[in-house]
XYZ file of C-alpha atoms in Angstrom:
534
model
C 28.524 -26.646 -11.491
C 31.898 -27.261 -13.124
C 31.199 -30.981 -13.452
C 27.808 -30.226 -14.945
C 29.145 -27.860 -17.568
C 31.926 -30.299 -18.476
C 29.468 -33.155 -18.869
C 27.177 -31.088 -21.061
C 30.070 -29.994 -23.266
C 31.207 -33.587 -23.705
C 27.656 -34.603 -24.551
C 27.464 -31.912 -27.185
C 30.717 -33.003 -28.806
C 29.649 -36.637 -28.955
C 26.043 -36.259 -29.971
C 25.732 -33.487 -32.500
C 27.481 -30.581 -34.125
C 24.389 -28.404 -34.227
C 25.230 -26.930 -30.829
C 28.737 -25.856 -31.726
C 30.016 -22.491 -30.560
C 27.813 -19.714 -31.873
C 28.820 -16.138 -32.449
C 25.461 -14.795 -31.289
C 24.551 -16.150 -27.829
C 21.067 -14.647 -28.108
C 20.138 -16.724 -31.148
C 18.483 -20.124 -30.721
C 20.444 -23.120 -31.922
C 20.045 -23.535 -35.685
C 19.154 -25.945 -36.997
C 17.457 -27.589 -34.033
C 18.080 -31.282 -33.538
C 15.281 -33.714 -34.289
C 12.675 -33.601 -31.572
C 13.364 -30.050 -30.378
C 10.690 -27.406 -30.604
C 11.702 -23.754 -30.840
C 12.049 -22.329 -27.348
C 9.470 -19.752 -26.329
C 11.121 -16.327 -25.952
C 9.098 -15.481 -22.861
C 10.299 -18.692 -21.250
C 13.900 -17.752 -21.988
C 13.344 -14.342 -20.395
C 11.865 -15.949 -17.265
C 14.780 -18.368 -17.053
C 17.275 -15.488 -17.237
C 15.415 -13.818 -14.373
C 15.678 -17.071 -12.420
C 19.400 -17.183 -13.173
C 19.734 -13.672 -11.765
C 17.762 -14.477 -8.603
C 19.858 -17.564 -7.898
C 23.087 -15.624 -8.464
C 21.886 -13.176 -5.819
C 21.026 -16.060 -3.503
C 24.546 -17.422 -3.912
C 26.014 -14.013 -3.093
C 23.820 -13.660 -0.012
C 24.765 -17.160 1.164
C 28.446 -16.358 0.766
C 28.033 -13.159 2.771
C 26.093 -14.969 5.503
C 28.812 -17.621 5.738
C 31.477 -14.927 6.126
C 29.474 -13.172 8.835
C 29.977 -16.216 11.094
C 28.067 -17.245 14.192
C 24.458 -18.341 14.258
C 23.572 -17.189 10.749
C 26.428 -19.122 9.163
C 25.464 -22.227 11.081
C 21.857 -21.903 9.926
C 22.993 -21.773 6.312
C 24.931 -25.028 6.398
C 21.816 -26.887 5.258
C 21.526 -24.709 2.161
C 25.189 -25.274 1.333
C 24.627 -29.022 1.555
C 21.622 -28.642 -0.717
C 23.757 -27.083 -3.425
C 26.459 -29.738 -3.088
C 24.037 -32.627 -3.271
C 21.413 -31.499 -5.755
C 21.187 -34.912 -7.438
C 20.594 -36.665 -4.128
C 18.097 -34.025 -3.015
C 16.215 -34.132 -6.292
C 15.610 -37.860 -5.877
C 14.729 -37.765 -2.177
C 12.686 -34.531 -2.172
C 15.334 -32.864 -0.015
C 15.259 -29.473 -1.712
C 14.912 -27.612 -4.997
C 17.353 -28.102 -7.847
C 19.298 -25.203 -9.307
C 18.405 -23.231 -12.425
C 20.500 -25.303 -14.840
C 18.892 -28.585 -13.835
C 15.447 -27.017 -13.668
C 15.912 -25.719 -17.202
C 17.135 -29.098 -18.398
C 14.142 -30.843 -16.868
C 11.700 -28.312 -18.310
C 13.350 -28.445 -21.736
C 13.182 -32.222 -21.899
C 9.600 -32.530 -20.757
C 8.128 -29.783 -22.876
C 10.420 -29.094 -25.827
C 12.186 -32.358 -26.657
C 9.960 -35.250 -27.614
C 8.782 -37.031 -30.754
C 6.755 -34.512 -32.692
C 4.562 -37.233 -34.212
C 3.501 -38.626 -30.819
C 0.252 -36.836 -30.005
C -0.200 -38.514 -26.606
C 3.371 -38.141 -25.404
C 2.587 -36.435 -22.079
C -0.193 -38.887 -21.266
C 2.109 -41.856 -21.833
C 4.853 -40.206 -19.808
C 2.615 -39.668 -16.776
C 0.762 -42.973 -16.805
C 3.974 -44.986 -17.200
C 6.025 -42.931 -14.748
C 8.696 -44.817 -12.842
C 9.710 -44.322 -9.257
C 12.545 -41.810 -8.758
C 14.617 -44.665 -7.320
C 14.523 -46.279 -10.764
C 15.794 -43.187 -12.520
C 18.308 -44.264 -15.148
C 19.955 -40.869 -15.408
C 23.433 -41.217 -16.892
C 24.617 -37.609 -16.914
C 23.968 -34.463 -14.897
C 21.546 -31.872 -16.158
C 18.512 -33.461 -17.762
C 16.836 -36.495 -16.161
C 16.238 -39.471 -18.448
C 13.499 -41.193 -16.518
C 11.631 -41.907 -19.722
C 14.704 -43.171 -21.560
C 14.949 -40.114 -23.781
C 18.227 -39.066 -25.420
C 19.403 -36.601 -22.785
C 22.874 -35.733 -24.040
C 21.535 -32.948 -26.185
C 22.096 -29.413 -25.022
C 18.828 -27.482 -24.601
C 18.708 -24.486 -26.950
C 19.790 -21.187 -25.350
C 21.722 -22.904 -22.565
C 24.900 -21.032 -23.530
C 23.083 -17.721 -23.257
C 21.736 -18.539 -19.803
C 25.097 -19.722 -18.536
C 26.676 -16.484 -19.739
C 23.888 -14.513 -18.027
C 24.634 -16.410 -14.842
C 28.302 -15.413 -14.927
C 27.400 -11.749 -15.445
C 24.753 -11.865 -12.715
C 27.258 -13.185 -10.185
C 29.380 -10.044 -10.486
C 26.398 -7.726 -10.061
C 25.001 -9.733 -7.167
C 28.295 -9.759 -5.294
C 28.597 -5.986 -5.620
C 25.023 -5.427 -4.456
C 25.262 -7.719 -1.438
C 28.509 -6.028 -0.371
C 26.418 -3.021 0.711
C 24.781 -5.052 3.490
C 27.523 -7.654 3.966
C 27.926 -7.008 7.711
C 24.230 -6.777 8.533
C 23.157 -10.312 9.375
C 19.437 -9.567 9.781
C 19.332 -7.666 6.495
C 21.061 -10.567 4.744
C 18.566 -13.051 6.152
C 15.669 -10.839 5.084
C 17.141 -10.459 1.609
C 17.471 -14.229 1.329
C 13.820 -14.746 2.270
C 12.761 -12.203 -0.334
C 14.861 -13.867 -3.033
C 13.468 -17.306 -2.216
C 9.964 -15.937 -2.662
C 10.939 -14.481 -6.052
C 12.506 -17.824 -6.944
C 9.297 -19.723 -6.161
C 7.251 -17.317 -8.268
C 9.598 -17.779 -11.201
C 9.412 -21.564 -10.921
C 5.664 -21.195 -11.269
C 5.892 -18.812 -14.234
C 8.420 -21.028 -16.028
C 6.458 -24.246 -15.500
C 3.100 -22.706 -16.381
C 4.467 -20.799 -19.360
C 4.905 -24.032 -21.283
C 1.122 -24.429 -21.072
C 0.000 -20.846 -21.608
C 2.223 -20.428 -24.680
C -0.034 -22.902 -26.513
C -3.141 -20.759 -25.866
C -5.135 -23.865 -25.000
C -7.880 -21.819 -23.365
C -8.546 -20.166 -26.736
C -9.100 -23.416 -28.587
C -12.707 -24.003 -29.753
C -12.807 -27.247 -27.737
C -12.678 -25.241 -24.502
C -14.664 -22.214 -25.651
C -17.785 -23.630 -27.292
C -20.247 -26.418 -26.639
C -20.207 -29.278 -29.167
C -22.849 -29.320 -31.862
C -25.578 -31.942 -31.774
C -26.720 -34.232 -28.993
C -25.023 -37.081 -27.159
C -21.867 -35.059 -26.397
C -22.520 -34.382 -22.713
C -19.679 -36.730 -21.722
C -17.220 -34.759 -23.866
C -18.485 -31.489 -22.405
C -17.917 -32.828 -18.877
C -14.304 -33.661 -19.797
C -13.580 -30.294 -21.405
C -15.113 -28.520 -18.406
C -12.581 -30.266 -16.170
C -9.772 -29.143 -18.489
C -10.949 -25.514 -18.421
C -10.815 -25.596 -14.616
C -7.253 -26.910 -14.737
C -6.342 -24.238 -17.303
C -7.789 -21.474 -15.117
C -5.262 -22.420 -12.437
C -2.454 -21.940 -14.940
C -3.737 -18.526 -15.994
C -4.128 -17.208 -12.455
C -0.994 -18.920 -11.133
C 1.278 -16.921 -13.419
C 0.180 -13.670 -11.769
C -0.945 -14.586 -8.245
C 0.731 -17.663 -6.796
C -0.428 -17.052 -3.241
C -4.105 -16.734 -4.086
C -4.028 -19.547 -6.626
C -2.334 -22.111 -4.415
C -4.810 -21.439 -1.627
C -7.710 -22.325 -3.912
C -6.298 -24.966 -6.261
C -6.914 -27.898 -3.917
C -10.693 -27.466 -3.378
C -11.256 -26.252 -6.959
C -9.700 -29.307 -8.614
C -11.246 -31.675 -6.083
C -14.723 -30.303 -6.820
C -14.102 -30.357 -10.580
C -13.072 -34.018 -10.449
C -16.154 -34.917 -8.382
C -18.370 -33.123 -10.911
C -16.690 -35.050 -13.747
C -17.194 -38.392 -12.006
C -20.830 -37.633 -11.127
C -21.684 -36.589 -14.679
C -19.966 -39.571 -16.263
C -21.772 -41.930 -13.869
C -25.147 -40.376 -14.713
C -24.359 -40.623 -18.435
C -23.209 -44.238 -18.125
C -19.696 -43.566 -19.417
C -17.652 -46.751 -19.121
C -14.185 -45.696 -18.085
C -13.056 -48.877 -16.316
C -11.376 -50.264 -19.454
C -7.674 -49.388 -19.144
C -7.267 -49.430 -22.907
C -9.823 -46.655 -23.407
C -9.189 -42.930 -23.628
C -11.946 -42.380 -21.064
C -9.956 -44.425 -18.529
C -6.817 -42.471 -19.354
C -8.635 -39.173 -18.906
C -10.076 -40.267 -15.552
C -6.623 -41.436 -14.425
C -5.148 -38.077 -15.400
C -7.910 -36.260 -13.498
C -7.022 -38.246 -10.378
C -3.343 -37.420 -10.931
C -4.126 -33.706 -11.298
C -6.039 -33.764 -8.021
C -3.062 -35.349 -6.236
C -0.592 -32.869 -7.721
C -2.904 -29.958 -6.838
C -2.914 -31.069 -3.220
C 0.869 -31.335 -3.264
C 1.138 -27.842 -4.744
C -1.151 -26.274 -2.176
C 0.403 -28.040 0.805
C 4.041 -27.609 -0.217
C 3.537 -23.876 -0.818
C 1.854 -23.352 2.550
C 4.337 -25.464 4.532
C 7.385 -23.899 2.864
C 6.186 -20.395 3.838
C 5.358 -21.524 7.353
C 8.792 -23.147 7.725
C 10.502 -19.989 6.487
C 8.620 -17.873 9.031
C 9.729 -20.276 11.772
C 13.360 -20.395 10.547
C 13.207 -24.156 9.943
C 15.677 -24.330 7.040
C 15.648 -28.098 6.475
C 11.864 -28.335 6.430
C 11.620 -25.241 4.245
C 14.060 -26.639 1.684
C 12.292 -29.986 1.559
C 8.895 -28.444 0.829
C 10.302 -25.903 -1.600
C 11.774 -28.846 -3.487
C 8.354 -30.506 -3.530
C 6.791 -27.262 -4.721
C 9.258 -26.965 -7.598
C 8.626 -30.560 -8.636
C 4.839 -30.268 -8.341
C 4.739 -27.181 -10.571
C 6.344 -29.082 -13.442
C 4.104 -32.092 -12.807
C 0.982 -29.937 -12.891
C 1.985 -28.288 -16.170
C 2.697 -31.652 -17.752
C -0.605 -33.032 -16.462
C -2.565 -30.180 -18.068
C -0.893 -30.883 -21.407
C -1.774 -34.555 -21.012
C -5.403 -33.689 -20.230
C -5.505 -31.672 -23.433
C -4.156 -34.662 -25.365
C -6.884 -36.960 -24.075
C -9.658 -34.375 -24.435
C -8.553 -33.917 -28.038
C -8.660 -37.686 -28.594
C -12.170 -37.850 -27.118
C -13.245 -34.933 -29.315
C -11.801 -36.534 -32.446
C -13.669 -39.760 -31.708
C -16.927 -37.782 -31.652
C -16.017 -35.640 -34.686
C -16.282 -32.533 -32.536
C -17.708 -29.420 -34.151
C -18.032 -26.231 -32.077
C -21.431 -24.605 -31.793
C -20.400 -20.978 -32.187
C -23.759 -19.857 -30.812
C -23.101 -21.555 -27.463
C -19.979 -20.058 -25.983
C -18.978 -21.634 -22.683
C -18.406 -19.525 -19.618
C -14.711 -19.589 -18.788
C -13.714 -20.922 -15.381
C -12.092 -18.223 -13.284
C -10.195 -18.322 -10.014
C -11.915 -15.695 -7.900
C -9.927 -13.727 -5.354
C -12.685 -11.449 -4.099
C -12.743 -11.372 -0.300
C -15.753 -12.607 1.599
C -18.161 -10.225 3.317
C -16.389 -7.091 2.173
C -18.182 -4.119 0.694
C -16.525 -2.514 -2.337
C -14.421 0.540 -1.657
C -15.529 3.946 -2.856
C -13.297 4.282 -5.906
C -13.481 8.053 -5.921
C -13.104 8.752 -2.239
C -11.606 7.420 0.932
C -14.201 4.937 2.127
C -12.664 1.809 3.586
C -13.837 -1.332 5.376
C -12.387 -4.107 7.472
C -12.052 -7.548 5.864
C -12.009 -10.865 7.754
C -8.233 -11.144 8.199
C -7.917 -7.744 9.824
C -6.693 -5.800 6.821
C -8.481 -2.674 5.653
C -9.863 -2.032 2.195
C -9.180 1.319 0.536
C -9.836 2.075 -3.155
C -9.483 -1.563 -4.222
C -6.264 -2.300 -2.272
C -5.845 -3.829 1.180
C -3.653 -2.529 3.986
C -2.602 -3.776 7.368
C -0.414 -2.183 10.043
C 1.486 -4.725 12.136
C 2.144 -4.203 15.828
C 5.733 -5.370 15.620
C 8.344 -2.678 16.221
C 12.071 -2.622 15.588
C 12.339 -4.394 12.235
C 14.786 -2.941 9.755
C 13.436 -1.891 6.365
C 14.686 -4.957 4.490
C 13.130 -7.367 7.002
C 9.806 -5.522 6.876
C 9.918 -5.623 3.079
C 10.556 -9.367 3.191
C 7.683 -9.939 5.634
C 5.235 -8.235 3.281
C 6.565 -10.159 0.268
C 6.164 -13.472 2.099
C 2.485 -12.619 2.647
C 1.967 -11.844 -1.035
C 2.040 -8.058 -0.627
C 4.563 -5.250 -0.427
C 5.457 -2.286 1.760
C 2.918 0.487 1.304
C 3.373 2.837 -1.652
C 1.643 6.222 -1.947
C -0.139 7.749 -4.922
C -1.754 10.873 -3.443
C -2.659 12.826 -0.309
C -5.826 10.815 0.319
C -3.865 7.585 0.551
C -1.278 9.239 2.785
C -3.973 10.518 5.138
C -5.692 7.132 5.137
C -2.452 5.443 6.235
C -1.920 7.930 9.075
C -5.458 7.290 10.320
C -5.023 3.511 10.019
C -1.682 3.619 11.854
C -3.125 5.785 14.639
C -6.109 3.464 14.966
C -3.868 0.383 15.128
C -0.964 1.653 17.225
C -2.261 4.690 19.058
C -0.647 8.115 19.233
C 2.805 6.927 20.311
C 5.603 9.453 20.561
C 8.329 9.220 17.899
C 6.343 6.654 15.896
C 6.895 5.797 12.248
C 6.005 3.193 9.621
C 8.260 1.923 6.853
C 7.094 2.732 3.317
C 8.137 0.981 0.106
C 10.538 3.495 -1.441
C 14.298 4.092 -1.647
C 16.901 6.292 -3.296
C 19.679 3.767 -2.760
C 20.260 3.282 -6.480
C 20.650 7.009 -7.209
C 21.070 9.448 -4.318
C 18.186 11.906 -4.252
C 16.149 10.091 -6.921
C 13.405 8.425 -4.924
C 11.398 5.617 -6.444
C 8.843 3.075 -5.295
C 9.565 -0.646 -5.094
C 8.291 -1.243 -8.622
C 10.840 1.241 -9.953
C 8.421 4.098 -10.653
C 9.509 7.623 -9.575
C 7.522 9.722 -7.115
C 4.488 11.507 -8.522
C 3.413 12.529 -5.047
C 5.468 13.218 -1.914
C 4.856 14.605 1.550
C 8.269 15.322 3.050
C 8.630 16.768 6.532
C 10.499 20.015 6.915
C 14.226 19.341 6.478
C 13.664 16.016 4.717
C 15.091 14.286 2.841
C 18.533 15.148 4.155
C 20.637 12.159 3.018
C 22.342 12.218 6.415
C 25.653 10.342 6.565
C 24.963 9.074 3.045
C 22.934 6.206 4.513
C 19.405 7.588 4.755
C 18.083 5.767 1.710
C 14.754 4.425 2.998
C 11.335 6.020 3.405
C 9.558 6.439 6.734
C 6.076 7.824 7.400
C 6.214 9.761 10.686
C 3.171 10.666 12.757
C 3.764 12.007 16.272
C 3.629 15.140 18.366
C 6.961 16.870 18.629
C 8.195 19.610 21.006
C 5.575 22.162 22.119
C 2.880 19.848 20.822
C 3.789 20.367 17.172
C 2.217 17.612 15.130
C 4.458 15.791 12.647
C 2.702 13.832 9.907
C 4.988 13.461 6.930
C 7.883 11.596 5.377
C 11.535 11.307 6.338
C 14.524 9.470 4.914
C 16.082 6.930 7.269
C 18.918 4.374 7.413
C 18.229 0.639 7.169
C 17.344 0.125 10.825
C 16.441 3.628 11.964
C 18.039 5.149 15.065
C 15.632 7.577 16.710
C 12.059 6.487 16.053
C 9.956 3.520 17.139
C 9.332 2.015 13.714
C 6.557 -0.367 12.732
C 5.579 -1.574 9.273
C 2.486 -1.908 7.092
C 1.771 -4.101 4.061
C -0.311 -3.391 0.999
C -1.981 -5.932 -1.298
C -2.848 -4.838 -4.823
C -5.827 -7.204 -5.096
C -8.822 -7.637 -2.819
C -8.097 -11.296 -2.060
C -8.050 -12.795 1.399
C -4.665 -13.614 2.815
């Protein structure tokens, strides 16, 4: 990191004075150097979140290393990844850190000749092998020979945020510093957050342009003889739908992106063949569009596979394999975003050649990524009706729930397991939901003595002020008699108890518990806020 910062500072001094020290770190660099576009504020916010997540990962890694033994040995691969980020970037050995990811994103999407309207297309179709990378300084790759010694706007602000985040992260991790399993679970949770932010950052550079709202992708062209253009824009709308859904639901999107794009490309090819479109001429825009469509299909496959394999490797504690595929995932996200921008460039060129005019009376149906589960009846929104879906989870009022027959996990590990599956520990909104969960737990586990299930709430931040995982305070609670008691100042986590106590007294309510619990046989349940299959 020190070498990187030094190199960037030297580059700034040599190349331009526009990035001199600024009194307001929140302000974008003014004036921007030639070629820079103004950074999107939402993108900056997402990058600061990524900075914070990676600071927490660093703190967790440091705590794991200090804990010694098996956990420290398992983390040696991650430490090597940080030390050799340049090597790993080129050989697909793991993801690069936030500063390099920001530099790469900034160069590809915010620093290019503003008068070159096919920049992304040229970049993709003339891409060199990573082994031929002519990078001459850390930070921003220069594979396309661009002037890389410019500091991306807002870098100072993000670096400062990183320094502040380190202090907070170190203090937070200190609370579980001696709990190896909790540290490992926290790391898994942070890596999942990191992957989601990579997706949001990469896809934000597309969504900020509101391409899906452009007339080219909303309306059919006027007149006849434009079926070939319509086939091309239909392919683009499919690619754009992946961007829209991917920002909010990575798990569901990456499961469907591969078959969706493959089918869309086949439909494009079939329609162009029927229409007699000649796209074999490499100098034509039709050839370029077809080549980009093939590239998008390849990247979509990489995205889907790298996401699935990285999660599978994490579940099986295969750190090297996990890091390799997380690196491929990070790279593929940026490639997909760039490919969508290139598709838009070529679709625009095709439209200009045909003097495209939108027929405002013929609005096209937007392509949507559907996450509705198969063979599942809708839940009764006003009552407690629920149904089983194919993967064994149960539908209740539009959400899905599943109780897992795995006992003995601490709260943090259970939380991480749910996050890795795209859900979260169960949260409660009213008595009906509470009763539903007791019935589901009894059905799944039986009436076991001293049984409980972790719920997604804590008062760790402020003793006695309970809140759900999304930060919202309780609007409903169902505490057992004598709970919460804050025993030993460590009962900060929520447990749903359901068992028969002494003299047959039935206990079906909540209790506060420490991280691992000490008395009860504790299981866990996950909740998914959408009705998608998992």
